[in-house]
Amino acid sequence: MLFSVFFKVLGATSLFSSASARLDARATTAPSYITSQSPISKAGILANIGPSGSKSSGAASGVVIASPSTVNPNYLYTWIRDSSLVYKLLIDQFTQGQDSTLQASITAWVSSMKTIQQVTNPSGTVSTGGLGEPKFNIDQSAFTGSWGRPQRDSPALRSISLLTYANWLESNGGSSTVTGTIWPMVILDLDYVAANWNATGFDLWEEVNGSSFWTIAVQHKALRLGATFATTIGDATRHSTYTTQAAGLLCFLQSFWSPTGAYMVANINQNNGRSGLDANTILASIATFDPSATCSDVASFQPCSDKALANHYAVVNSFRSLYTVNSGIASTAAVAIGRYPEDVYFNGNPWYLATFAAAEQLYDALYTWNKVGSISITSISLPFFKQFLSTAAVGTFAKTTTQYTTIVAGVQTMADGFLLIDAKYTPTAGGLAEQFDKATGVPTSAADLTWSYAASLTAFARRNSTVPASWGAAGLTVTCPATVAVTFTVDATTVFGENIYLSGSLLQLTDWSSTSPIAMSAAAYPIWSVTVVLPANTAFQYKYIRINNGVVTWDSDPNYSYTTGASGSVTLSDTWR
Ligand code: NOJ
Ligand code: NOJ
C-alpha cells in the first residue's frame, strides 16, 4: 500500500528526483529548516551561474539562468529581474562580510550586465528602449521571440544591485571601478527609469500591460539610491533629475492603495478584471524594506506600516481557501501563497518565493518593532493585529506591555509558519522549484529556480535580523508634482453608434492606445469633451479617435501638441479634420 502510493508520486513527477514532501526532522522547526536548507539554497544559486555552475553549462560568465529546465517550461534564459535580485543577495552577503569568496562572481556579473545593456533587442537599442528588455539568451544575445515587453522593473533592479556594490567599492579602494564602469552603467539604467517610469509596461509576472506597484516601488527606490550616489560622485545634475522624478514616483505609488479593499492594487492603468490582490505587493514591500525607517514611513509602504500590514492580511487571506494544501489550516495561521488568486499559469499553484516573501515581510516588521520599541495599531492595521490578539485596539503599545509581547509572539509564529509551509513541500534533497502543486504539494513548473533559492535565503537572513542597507526611506513625505486640469473638446459630427475618444503621448492619455483610449462625453453634442489631469509644465501630443462598431479611425495628421502651464486649468478647442 505505502509502496504503491510512493510509485504514484514518483510517476506523476518524473522531473523531480525526490519529490516526496520532506518528512524528516529537518522540517519541523524554522531553525532546523534554515540549517538544512541554507547550504542547499546557496549551492543551488551558484550552480545556476555561468560559466562554471554545474547546472548552467553554456551560460556566459556571470550570467544567471532562471532555471535549468528546458521544457515545460523552458527557463534556460537569463531574466534581468531574477538575475538582479539574486545578485542583490550575493552582493549583500559579500559587502556585509558573510561571504568573502563572492567578489570574482560579482565582478563577472557586472561585466555580463555591461555587455547585455548594449545588446540591441526587440525593445530597442541601449538608447531607444532596449534597457526595458526582460530576458536574454544565456550567451547574452537578444531573445527575439514574442514576449511581454518592455518590463521596466529590470533597469531599476539592476541599478539597485550595482549601487549596493558601488557603495562598498567607494569605501574599499575601488572608486576607479565605480567611475570607470559601474556609475556609467547605473546612469544608463536610471536615465531610462527617470524618463520612462510614467509609461506603462508589463508587470513582473509578464502578463499585465499597465502600471505595476512592484515596478513603481523599485523604480522609486532605485532613483533615491541613485540621487544619493550622484552626490557622492559629484553629479549634481543627475542628483536633481533623479530626486525630482523620485518625488513623482512616490506620489504615483500612493494611487495603488484601495481604501475600500484595504490593500494595494497590484496593477493599475489596465483593465484585466482581477481583484488586484497579488504577491507583487508583498514582494515590493520586502524589496524596498529600509531598516533605518520606522512603521510611520507609510509613504514608501514599509513592511510594518499600517497599509503594508493590511495588504499582507488581504493577500494572504485571498489564498486561504483557494488551494487544497491550505485546507484545515487555522484561519490565523500561515498558508501557501501564490502569485495572485486568479492565476492559471500551470493551473495556478502556490509559489515557494511568494510564500517566503510572506514570511519575510513579517520578519522585517518584527525587526523594526524591536528597534522602535513599540507597536502602533491604526484602524487600517487593526484586522491584521486581531489575528494575534483578538482584543487588539487602536493605540501604541510599548515593549513592556502584554499586547506587544502577545502580538510579537503571534507574528513570529505566523512568519515561521510560512517557512514551514515551504519546508513541508521542499523535497528531502532540498531542491526548490518555482511552484508546488495546489492539491498534492508536489513541486511543479521549473525545477531549481534560482529566484526560489534566493528568496529562501533573504527570508532566513531577515529572521536572523540580517538586514539590507538603508536607501533613504526614513522620513519621506509625499509631495505630488503640480498638475493642470486640461479639458479637451472637439467638434465632431458622428453617426449613430459612433463615439469619439482621446489618446496621446502621456500615461494619463493612455500612451497612444487605440484599444483603450479615453472616452469623451457627447453631453454638448457635436462638441465632445473630457477633462484629464496632467502634469504641469509638460509637453505632449494627442489625437482624437472615432470608433464605430470596433472600426477605429484616427483624426488626420499631424498630431496636436500642447504644453501644460504651471497650474490651474485650461480648455483646448479642436475640430475633427
Ligand atoms: C511565461 C511567464 O514567464 C509567466 O509569468 C506567465 O504567467 C506565462 N508566460 C503566461 O503568460
Ligand atoms: C516567470 C515569472 O512570472 C517571472 O517573474 C520570472 O522572471 C520568470 N518566470 C523567470 O523566473
Coordinates of C-alpha atoms and ligand atoms in Angstrom, one line a residue:
M1 CA 0.0 0.0 0.0
L2 CA 2.7 2.5 1.0
F3 CA 4.7 1.1 -1.8
S4 CA 2.1 1.9 -4.5
V5 CA 1.5 5.4 -3.1
F6 CA 5.2 6.0 -3.4
F7 CA 5.2 5.0 -7.0
K8 CA 2.2 7.1 -7.9
V9 CA 4.0 10.2 -6.5
L10 CA 7.2 9.4 -8.4
G11 CA 5.2 8.7 -11.6
A12 CA 3.5 12.0 -11.5
T13 CA 6.6 14.0 -11.1
S14 CA 9.3 12.3 -13.0
L15 CA 11.2 15.6 -13.5
F16 CA 11.8 15.8 -9.8
S17 CA 14.1 13.2 -8.5
S18 CA 13.0 13.2 -4.9
A19 CA 9.6 14.9 -5.0
S20 CA 8.0 13.4 -1.9
A21 CA 7.3 16.0 0.7
R22 CA 10.0 16.5 3.2
L23 CA 9.2 14.2 6.0
D24 CA 12.4 14.2 8.0
A25 CA 13.0 16.0 11.2
R26 CA 14.7 19.0 9.5
A27 CA 11.3 20.5 8.5
T28 CA 9.7 20.6 11.9
T29 CA 11.0 23.9 13.2
A30 CA 12.1 27.1 11.3
P31 CA 15.7 26.9 12.7
S32 CA 16.1 23.3 11.6
Y33 CA 14.8 24.1 8.1
I34 CA 17.1 27.1 7.9
T35 CA 20.1 25.0 9.0
S36 CA 19.5 22.2 6.4
Q37 CA 18.2 24.4 3.6
S38 CA 20.7 27.3 3.6
P39 CA 23.7 25.5 2.2
I40 CA 21.5 23.8 -0.4
S41 CA 20.0 27.1 -1.5
K42 CA 23.4 28.7 -1.7
A43 CA 24.7 25.8 -3.8
G44 CA 21.6 25.9 -5.9
I45 CA 22.2 29.6 -6.8
L46 CA 25.9 29.0 -7.7
A47 CA 25.0 26.0 -9.8
N48 CA 22.9 28.3 -12.0
I49 CA 25.6 30.9 -12.8
G50 CA 27.8 30.7 -15.8
P51 CA 30.4 29.7 -16.9
S52 CA 31.2 27.1 -14.3
G53 CA 27.9 26.5 -12.5
S54 CA 27.1 22.7 -12.6
K55 CA 23.6 23.3 -14.0
S56 CA 24.3 26.2 -16.2
S57 CA 26.5 24.9 -18.9
G58 CA 26.5 27.2 -21.9
A59 CA 25.8 30.3 -19.9
A60 CA 28.3 33.1 -20.4
S61 CA 30.4 34.2 -17.5
G62 CA 28.3 36.0 -14.8
V63 CA 25.0 35.0 -16.5
V64 CA 22.3 33.7 -14.1
I65 CA 20.0 31.2 -15.7
A66 CA 16.4 31.4 -14.3
S67 CA 16.3 27.6 -14.1
P68 CA 18.0 24.6 -15.9
S69 CA 14.5 23.5 -17.1
T70 CA 14.4 23.4 -20.9
V71 CA 10.9 22.1 -21.5
N72 CA 7.6 22.9 -20.0
P73 CA 8.6 25.5 -19.1
N74 CA 11.8 26.5 -20.9
Y75 CA 13.6 28.8 -18.4
L76 CA 17.1 28.4 -19.8
Y77 CA 17.3 32.2 -20.3
T78 CA 18.5 35.0 -18.2
W79 CA 16.0 37.4 -16.9
I80 CA 17.3 40.8 -15.7
R81 CA 14.8 40.8 -12.8
D82 CA 15.8 37.3 -11.5
S83 CA 19.5 37.9 -12.1
S84 CA 19.5 41.3 -10.3
L85 CA 17.5 40.0 -7.3
V86 CA 19.9 37.0 -7.0
Y87 CA 22.9 39.3 -7.2
K88 CA 21.4 41.7 -4.6
L89 CA 21.5 38.8 -2.2
L90 CA 25.1 37.8 -3.2
I91 CA 26.3 41.5 -3.0
D92 CA 24.7 41.9 0.4
Q93 CA 26.4 38.7 1.6
F94 CA 29.7 40.0 0.2
T95 CA 29.5 43.6 1.4
Q96 CA 28.3 42.6 4.8
G97 CA 31.2 40.2 5.3
Q98 CA 29.1 37.0 5.3
D99 CA 30.9 35.5 2.3
S100 CA 34.2 36.9 1.2
T101 CA 34.6 34.5 -1.7
L102 CA 32.0 36.2 -3.9
Q103 CA 33.9 39.1 -5.4
A104 CA 35.0 37.4 -8.6
S105 CA 31.4 36.2 -9.2
I106 CA 30.1 39.8 -8.6
T107 CA 32.7 41.2 -11.0
A108 CA 31.7 38.7 -13.6
W109 CA 28.0 39.6 -13.2
V110 CA 28.9 43.3 -13.6
S111 CA 30.7 42.7 -16.9
S112 CA 28.0 40.5 -18.2
M113 CA 25.4 43.2 -17.5
K114 CA 27.7 45.8 -19.1
T115 CA 27.6 43.6 -22.3
I116 CA 23.9 42.9 -22.1
Q117 CA 23.0 46.6 -21.7
Q118 CA 24.5 47.3 -25.1
V119 CA 22.7 44.4 -26.9
T120 CA 20.1 45.6 -29.4
N121 CA 16.9 43.7 -28.8
P122 CA 13.2 43.8 -29.7
S123 CA 12.7 46.6 -27.1
G124 CA 15.3 48.8 -28.9
T125 CA 18.9 49.8 -28.7
V126 CA 20.6 50.9 -25.5
S127 CA 19.4 54.4 -26.2
T128 CA 16.0 53.7 -27.7
G129 CA 14.3 51.5 -25.0
G130 CA 16.4 48.3 -25.1
L131 CA 17.1 48.6 -21.4
G132 CA 13.5 47.6 -20.7
E133 CA 14.0 44.2 -22.3
P134 CA 13.2 41.5 -19.8
K135 CA 15.2 38.4 -20.9
F136 CA 18.2 37.4 -23.0
N137 CA 19.7 34.2 -24.2
I138 CA 22.3 32.7 -21.9
D139 CA 25.1 33.5 -24.4
Q140 CA 24.0 37.2 -23.9
S141 CA 22.4 37.6 -27.3
A142 CA 19.0 39.0 -27.7
F143 CA 15.9 36.8 -27.3
T144 CA 13.8 37.7 -30.4
G145 CA 10.6 35.7 -29.8
S146 CA 7.4 37.4 -28.8
W147 CA 7.2 38.3 -25.1
G148 CA 5.5 40.7 -22.7
R149 CA 7.9 43.6 -23.2
P150 CA 9.1 46.0 -22.0
Q151 CA 9.4 45.2 -18.3
R152 CA 10.5 48.5 -16.7
D153 CA 11.5 47.0 -13.3
S154 CA 14.6 45.4 -15.0
P155 CA 16.9 48.5 -15.1
A156 CA 15.7 49.6 -11.7
L157 CA 16.6 46.3 -10.1
R158 CA 19.9 46.1 -11.8
S159 CA 20.9 49.6 -10.7
I160 CA 19.9 48.9 -7.1
S161 CA 22.3 45.9 -7.1
L162 CA 25.0 47.8 -8.9
L163 CA 24.8 50.7 -6.5
T164 CA 24.9 48.4 -3.4
Y165 CA 28.2 47.1 -4.8
A166 CA 29.4 50.7 -5.8
N167 CA 28.8 51.9 -2.2
W168 CA 31.1 49.1 -0.9
L169 CA 33.7 49.8 -3.6
E170 CA 33.8 53.5 -2.7
S171 CA 34.9 52.8 0.8
N172 CA 37.1 49.9 -0.1
G173 CA 39.6 51.4 -2.6
G174 CA 37.5 50.6 -5.7
S175 CA 36.4 54.1 -6.8
S176 CA 38.1 53.8 -10.2
T177 CA 35.9 50.8 -11.0
V178 CA 32.9 52.9 -9.9
T179 CA 33.8 55.8 -12.1
G180 CA 35.1 53.8 -15.0
T181 CA 32.5 51.0 -15.1
I182 CA 29.6 51.0 -12.6
W183 CA 28.4 54.5 -12.5
P184 CA 28.2 54.7 -16.3
M185 CA 26.1 51.6 -16.3
V186 CA 23.9 53.0 -13.5
I187 CA 23.4 56.2 -15.4
L188 CA 22.1 54.3 -18.4
D189 CA 19.6 52.4 -16.3
L190 CA 18.5 55.3 -14.1
D191 CA 18.2 57.8 -17.0
Y192 CA 15.9 55.2 -18.6
V193 CA 13.9 54.9 -15.4
A194 CA 13.7 58.7 -14.9
A195 CA 12.5 59.2 -18.5
N196 CA 10.1 56.2 -18.7
W197 CA 8.6 55.5 -15.3
N198 CA 5.4 57.3 -16.3
A199 CA 4.8 54.9 -19.2
T200 CA 3.0 51.6 -19.0
G201 CA 4.8 48.3 -19.4
F202 CA 4.5 44.6 -18.4
D203 CA 4.4 43.6 -14.7
L204 CA 6.8 41.2 -13.1
W205 CA 4.6 38.2 -13.9
E206 CA 5.0 39.2 -17.6
E207 CA 1.2 39.3 -18.2
V208 CA -0.3 42.7 -17.5
N209 CA 0.5 45.7 -19.5
G210 CA -0.2 48.7 -17.2
S211 CA 1.3 50.3 -14.1
S212 CA 2.6 47.8 -11.6
F213 CA 3.0 48.5 -7.9
W214 CA 6.1 46.4 -7.8
T215 CA 7.7 48.2 -10.7
I216 CA 6.9 51.7 -9.4
A217 CA 8.1 50.8 -5.9
V218 CA 11.5 49.5 -7.1
Q219 CA 11.9 52.4 -9.6
H220 CA 11.4 54.8 -6.7
K221 CA 14.0 53.1 -4.5
A222 CA 16.4 53.0 -7.4
L223 CA 16.2 56.7 -8.1
R224 CA 16.6 57.6 -4.4
L225 CA 19.7 55.5 -4.2
G226 CA 20.9 57.0 -7.5
A227 CA 20.3 60.5 -6.3
T228 CA 22.3 60.0 -3.2
F229 CA 25.1 58.3 -5.1
A230 CA 25.1 61.1 -7.7
T231 CA 26.0 63.5 -4.8
T232 CA 28.8 61.1 -3.7
I233 CA 30.3 61.2 -7.1
G234 CA 29.7 64.9 -7.8
D235 CA 27.0 64.7 -10.5
A236 CA 24.7 67.5 -9.3
T237 CA 22.5 67.4 -12.5
R238 CA 21.6 63.8 -12.0
H239 CA 21.1 64.3 -8.3
S240 CA 18.5 66.8 -9.1
T241 CA 16.8 64.9 -12.0
Y242 CA 16.6 61.7 -10.0
T243 CA 15.3 63.5 -6.9
T244 CA 12.6 65.2 -8.9
Q245 CA 11.5 62.0 -10.7
A246 CA 11.6 60.1 -7.4
A247 CA 9.1 62.5 -5.9
G248 CA 6.8 61.9 -8.9
L249 CA 7.1 58.2 -8.4
L250 CA 6.4 58.4 -4.7
C251 CA 3.3 60.4 -5.4
F252 CA 2.2 57.9 -8.1
L253 CA 2.8 55.0 -5.7
Q254 CA 0.1 56.2 -3.4
S255 CA -2.6 55.8 -6.1
F256 CA -2.3 52.0 -5.9
W257 CA -3.9 51.9 -2.4
S258 CA -7.5 50.9 -2.3
P259 CA -9.1 52.4 0.9
T260 CA -12.2 50.2 0.5
G261 CA -10.3 47.0 0.0
A262 CA -7.5 48.0 2.4
Y263 CA -4.8 46.6 0.1
M264 CA -2.5 47.8 -2.7
V265 CA -4.0 47.1 -6.1
A266 CA -1.2 45.3 -7.9
N267 CA -1.7 46.8 -11.4
I268 CA -3.5 50.0 -12.4
N269 CA -3.9 51.7 -15.8
Q270 CA -5.1 48.5 -17.2
N271 CA -8.3 46.6 -17.1
N272 CA -7.8 42.8 -16.5
G273 CA -10.8 42.2 -14.3
R274 CA -8.7 40.9 -11.4
S275 CA -9.1 41.7 -7.7
G276 CA -5.6 43.3 -7.7
L277 CA -4.6 41.2 -4.7
D278 CA -1.2 39.9 -5.6
A279 CA 2.1 38.9 -4.0
N280 CA 3.5 41.6 -6.3
T281 CA 2.8 44.0 -3.4
I282 CA 4.4 41.8 -0.7
L283 CA 7.5 41.4 -2.8
A284 CA 7.6 45.2 -3.3
S285 CA 7.4 45.7 0.4
I286 CA 10.4 43.4 1.1
A287 CA 12.4 44.7 -1.8
T288 CA 12.1 48.2 -0.5
F289 CA 12.5 47.5 3.2
D290 CA 14.7 50.1 4.8
P291 CA 16.0 49.1 8.3
S292 CA 16.5 52.8 9.2
A293 CA 12.9 53.6 8.5
T294 CA 10.0 53.3 11.0
C295 CA 6.5 52.0 10.7
S296 CA 5.3 55.6 10.2
D297 CA 7.1 55.6 6.9
V298 CA 3.9 54.6 5.2
A299 CA 4.7 56.7 2.1
S300 CA 7.1 54.0 0.9
F301 CA 4.8 51.2 2.4
Q302 CA 7.5 50.0 4.8
P303 CA 6.8 46.3 5.8
C304 CA 5.5 47.3 9.2
S305 CA 3.5 50.4 8.0
D306 CA -0.3 50.0 8.6
K307 CA -1.1 49.8 4.9
A308 CA 1.5 47.1 4.2
L309 CA 0.3 45.0 7.1
A310 CA -3.3 45.4 6.0
N311 CA -2.2 44.4 2.5
H312 CA -0.4 41.3 3.8
Y313 CA -3.6 40.3 5.6
A314 CA -5.7 40.7 2.5
V315 CA -3.3 39.0 0.1
V316 CA -2.7 36.0 2.5
N317 CA -6.4 35.6 3.1
S318 CA -7.1 35.5 -0.7
F319 CA -5.2 32.2 -0.8
R320 CA -6.7 30.6 2.3
S321 CA -9.5 28.7 0.7
L322 CA -8.0 28.6 -2.8
Y323 CA -5.6 25.7 -2.5
T324 CA -6.4 22.2 -1.3
V325 CA -3.0 22.2 0.5
N326 CA -4.3 25.1 2.6
S327 CA -7.5 23.3 3.8
G328 CA -7.8 22.5 7.5
I329 CA -5.3 25.3 8.4
A330 CA -6.5 27.6 11.2
S331 CA -7.8 31.0 9.9
T332 CA -4.9 32.9 11.6
A333 CA -2.1 30.6 10.6
A334 CA 0.3 30.7 7.7
V335 CA -0.8 29.2 4.4
A336 CA 0.7 28.5 1.0
I337 CA 0.9 31.7 -1.2
G338 CA 0.8 32.0 -5.0
R339 CA 1.2 34.9 -7.3
Y340 CA -2.4 36.1 -7.3
P341 CA -5.7 34.2 -6.8
E342 CA -6.8 34.4 -10.5
D343 CA -3.5 32.8 -11.7
V344 CA -3.9 30.0 -14.2
Y345 CA -0.2 29.5 -15.1
F346 CA 0.4 25.8 -14.6
N347 CA -3.1 25.7 -13.3
G348 CA -2.4 28.3 -10.6
N349 CA -0.4 27.0 -7.7
P350 CA 1.5 28.2 -4.7
W351 CA 5.0 29.6 -5.3
Y352 CA 7.9 28.9 -3.0
L353 CA 9.2 32.5 -3.4
A354 CA 5.8 34.1 -2.7
T355 CA 5.4 32.0 0.5
F356 CA 8.9 33.0 1.6
A357 CA 8.1 36.6 0.9
A358 CA 5.0 36.5 3.2
A359 CA 7.4 35.3 5.9
E360 CA 10.0 37.9 5.1
Q361 CA 7.6 40.9 5.4
L362 CA 6.8 39.8 8.9
Y363 CA 10.4 39.3 9.9
D364 CA 11.1 42.9 8.6
A365 CA 8.2 44.1 10.7
L366 CA 9.5 42.3 13.8
Y367 CA 12.9 43.9 13.2
T368 CA 11.5 47.4 13.1
W369 CA 9.1 46.9 16.1
N370 CA 12.0 45.7 18.1
K371 CA 14.2 48.6 17.0
V372 CA 11.5 51.2 17.7
G373 CA 10.4 49.6 20.9
S374 CA 6.7 49.7 20.3
I375 CA 3.8 48.7 18.0
S376 CA 1.3 51.2 16.8
I377 CA -2.1 49.9 15.7
T378 CA -4.3 52.1 13.5
S379 CA -7.8 51.4 12.2
I380 CA -6.2 50.3 8.9
S381 CA -3.9 47.7 10.5
L382 CA -6.4 46.5 13.2
P383 CA -7.7 43.5 11.3
F384 CA -4.1 42.3 10.8
F385 CA -3.3 42.6 14.5
K386 CA -6.6 40.9 15.6
Q387 CA -5.2 37.7 14.1
F388 CA -2.8 37.6 17.0
L389 CA -4.7 39.4 19.8
S390 CA -8.5 39.3 19.5
T391 CA -8.8 42.2 21.9
A392 CA -6.3 44.4 19.9
A393 CA -7.3 48.0 19.7
V394 CA -6.1 51.2 18.1
G395 CA -3.1 52.6 20.0
T396 CA 0.6 52.4 20.7
F397 CA 1.9 49.5 22.8
A398 CA 5.4 49.6 24.2
K399 CA 7.7 46.6 24.6
T400 CA 6.7 46.3 28.2
T401 CA 3.0 45.7 27.5
T402 CA 1.4 42.3 27.2
Q403 CA -0.2 43.5 24.0
Y404 CA 3.3 43.9 22.5
T405 CA 4.6 40.6 23.6
T406 CA 1.5 38.7 22.6
I407 CA 1.5 40.3 19.1
V408 CA 5.2 39.7 18.6
A409 CA 4.9 36.1 19.6
G410 CA 2.0 35.6 17.2
V411 CA 3.6 37.3 14.3
Q412 CA 6.8 35.3 14.8
T413 CA 4.8 32.1 14.8
M414 CA 3.0 33.1 11.6
A415 CA 6.2 34.1 9.9
D416 CA 7.9 30.8 10.9
G417 CA 4.7 29.1 9.7
F418 CA 5.3 30.4 6.2
L419 CA 8.8 29.0 6.2
L420 CA 7.4 25.7 7.5
I421 CA 4.9 25.6 4.6
D422 CA 7.8 25.9 2.2
A423 CA 9.7 23.3 4.3
K424 CA 6.8 20.9 4.1
Y425 CA 6.9 21.0 0.3
T426 CA 10.6 21.0 -0.1
P427 CA 11.8 17.6 -1.2
T428 CA 14.3 15.9 1.0
A429 CA 17.2 16.8 -1.2
G430 CA 16.3 20.5 -0.9
G431 CA 15.7 21.4 -4.5
L432 CA 13.4 24.4 -4.8
A433 CA 11.3 24.6 -7.9
E434 CA 9.1 27.5 -8.9
Q435 CA 5.8 26.1 -7.7
F436 CA 4.3 23.3 -5.7
D437 CA 1.0 21.7 -6.7
K438 CA -2.0 23.2 -5.0
A439 CA -3.6 19.8 -4.4
T440 CA -0.7 17.4 -3.9
G441 CA 2.1 19.7 -2.8
V442 CA 4.4 18.1 -5.4
P443 CA 6.9 20.5 -6.9
T444 CA 5.9 21.7 -10.4
S445 CA 6.9 24.1 -13.2
A446 CA 10.6 25.0 -13.4
A447 CA 12.9 22.9 -11.1
D448 CA 15.8 24.6 -9.3
L449 CA 14.5 28.1 -9.8
T450 CA 17.4 30.4 -8.9
W451 CA 15.0 33.1 -7.5
S452 CA 13.3 30.5 -5.2
Y453 CA 16.7 29.8 -3.7
A454 CA 17.5 33.5 -3.3
A455 CA 14.0 34.1 -1.8
S456 CA 14.7 31.4 0.9
L457 CA 18.0 33.0 1.8
T458 CA 16.7 36.5 2.1
A459 CA 13.8 35.3 4.4
F460 CA 16.3 33.4 6.5
A461 CA 18.6 36.4 6.8
R462 CA 15.8 38.7 8.0
R463 CA 14.7 36.1 10.6
N464 CA 18.2 36.4 11.9
S465 CA 18.0 40.3 11.9
T466 CA 20.5 40.4 9.0
V467 CA 19.1 43.4 7.0
P468 CA 20.0 45.2 3.8
A469 CA 21.5 48.7 3.6
S470 CA 19.3 51.7 4.1
W471 CA 18.2 53.6 1.0
G472 CA 16.6 56.7 2.4
A473 CA 13.0 55.7 3.1
A474 CA 13.1 57.3 6.5
G475 CA 11.1 60.5 6.7
L476 CA 10.0 60.6 3.1
T477 CA 6.8 62.7 2.6
V478 CA 4.6 62.7 -0.4
T479 CA 4.7 65.9 -2.4
C480 CA 2.8 65.4 -5.6
P481 CA 4.0 67.4 -8.5
A482 CA 1.8 70.3 -9.7
T483 CA -0.9 69.4 -12.2
V484 CA -3.1 71.1 -14.7
A485 CA -6.7 70.1 -15.5
V486 CA -6.9 70.0 -19.3
T487 CA -10.4 69.9 -20.9
F488 CA -10.2 68.5 -24.4
T489 CA -13.0 69.5 -26.7
V490 CA -13.5 68.5 -30.3
D491 CA -16.3 69.4 -32.7
A492 CA -17.1 66.1 -34.4
T493 CA -20.3 65.0 -36.1
T494 CA -20.9 61.3 -35.7
V495 CA -23.4 58.7 -36.8
F496 CA -25.5 56.6 -34.5
G497 CA -23.3 54.0 -32.7
E498 CA -20.1 56.0 -33.3
N499 CA -18.1 57.6 -30.4
I500 CA -15.2 59.9 -30.0
Y501 CA -12.1 59.1 -27.9
L502 CA -8.9 60.8 -26.9
S503 CA -5.4 59.3 -26.9
G504 CA -2.0 60.8 -26.5
S505 CA 1.7 60.6 -25.6
L506 CA 1.4 60.6 -21.8
L507 CA 0.4 57.8 -19.4
Q508 CA -2.6 59.9 -18.4
L509 CA -3.5 59.9 -22.1
T510 CA -3.1 56.1 -22.4
D511 CA 0.2 56.2 -24.1
W512 CA -1.3 56.3 -27.6
S513 CA -3.6 53.4 -27.0
S514 CA -6.2 52.8 -29.7
T515 CA -7.7 49.8 -27.9
S516 CA -8.4 51.6 -24.6
P517 CA -8.4 55.3 -25.4
I518 CA -10.2 57.8 -23.1
A519 CA -14.0 58.0 -23.8
M520 CA -15.3 61.5 -24.4
S521 CA -18.8 62.8 -23.4
A522 CA -21.3 64.0 -26.0
A523 CA -23.4 65.9 -23.5
A524 CA -22.9 69.1 -25.6
Y525 CA -23.0 67.3 -29.0
P526 CA -21.5 67.9 -31.5
I527 CA -18.9 69.1 -29.0
W528 CA -17.3 66.0 -27.4
S529 CA -15.3 66.7 -24.2
V530 CA -13.3 65.2 -21.4
T531 CA -11.1 66.6 -18.6
V532 CA -7.8 64.9 -17.8
V533 CA -5.4 66.0 -15.0
L534 CA -2.0 66.2 -16.5
P535 CA 1.5 67.0 -15.0
A536 CA 2.4 70.7 -15.1
N537 CA 5.0 72.1 -17.5
T538 CA 4.9 69.0 -19.7
A539 CA 4.9 68.9 -23.4
F540 CA 2.7 66.2 -25.1
Q541 CA 0.9 65.2 -28.3
Y542 CA -2.6 63.9 -28.7
K543 CA -5.3 63.0 -31.2
Y544 CA -8.9 62.1 -31.4
I545 CA -10.2 58.7 -32.4
R546 CA -13.5 57.8 -33.9
I547 CA -14.7 54.2 -33.1
N548 CA -17.8 52.7 -34.8
N549 CA -18.5 49.0 -34.0
G550 CA -14.8 48.3 -33.4
V551 CA -13.7 50.2 -36.5
V552 CA -11.1 52.7 -35.5
T553 CA -10.4 55.9 -37.4
W554 CA -7.8 58.4 -36.2
D555 CA -8.1 62.1 -36.9
S556 CA -5.8 63.3 -39.7
D557 CA -2.1 64.2 -39.2
P558 CA -0.3 66.0 -37.7
N559 CA -0.8 65.2 -34.0
Y560 CA -2.0 68.1 -31.9
S561 CA 0.7 69.4 -29.4
Y562 CA 0.3 71.3 -26.2
T563 CA 2.5 72.1 -23.2
T564 CA 0.8 72.5 -19.8
G565 CA 1.4 75.6 -17.7
A566 CA 2.4 75.7 -14.1
S567 CA -1.0 75.1 -12.6
G568 CA -4.8 75.7 -12.9
S569 CA -7.0 74.5 -15.8
V570 CA -7.3 75.1 -19.5
T571 CA -9.7 74.2 -22.3
L572 CA -8.4 73.1 -25.7
S573 CA -10.9 73.5 -28.6
D574 CA -10.3 71.4 -31.7
T575 CA -12.3 70.4 -34.7
W576 CA -12.3 67.0 -36.3
R577 CA -10.3 67.2 -39.6
Ligands
NOJ1 C1 5.6 32.9 -19.1 C2 5.8 33.9 -18.0 O1 7.1 33.8 -17.5 C3 4.8 33.6 -16.9 O2 5.0 34.5 -15.8 C4 3.4 33.8 -17.4 O3 2.5 33.5 -16.4 C5 3.2 32.9 -18.6 N1 4.2 33.1 -19.6 C6 1.8 33.0 -19.2 O4 1.7 34.4 -19.7
NOJ2 C1 8.0 33.7 -14.6 C2 7.8 34.7 -13.6 O1 6.5 35.2 -13.7 C3 8.7 35.9 -13.8 O2 8.6 36.8 -12.7 C4 10.2 35.4 -13.8 O3 11.0 36.5 -14.1 C5 10.4 34.3 -14.8 N1 9.4 33.3 -14.7 C6 11.7 33.7 -14.7 O4 11.9 33.1 -13.5

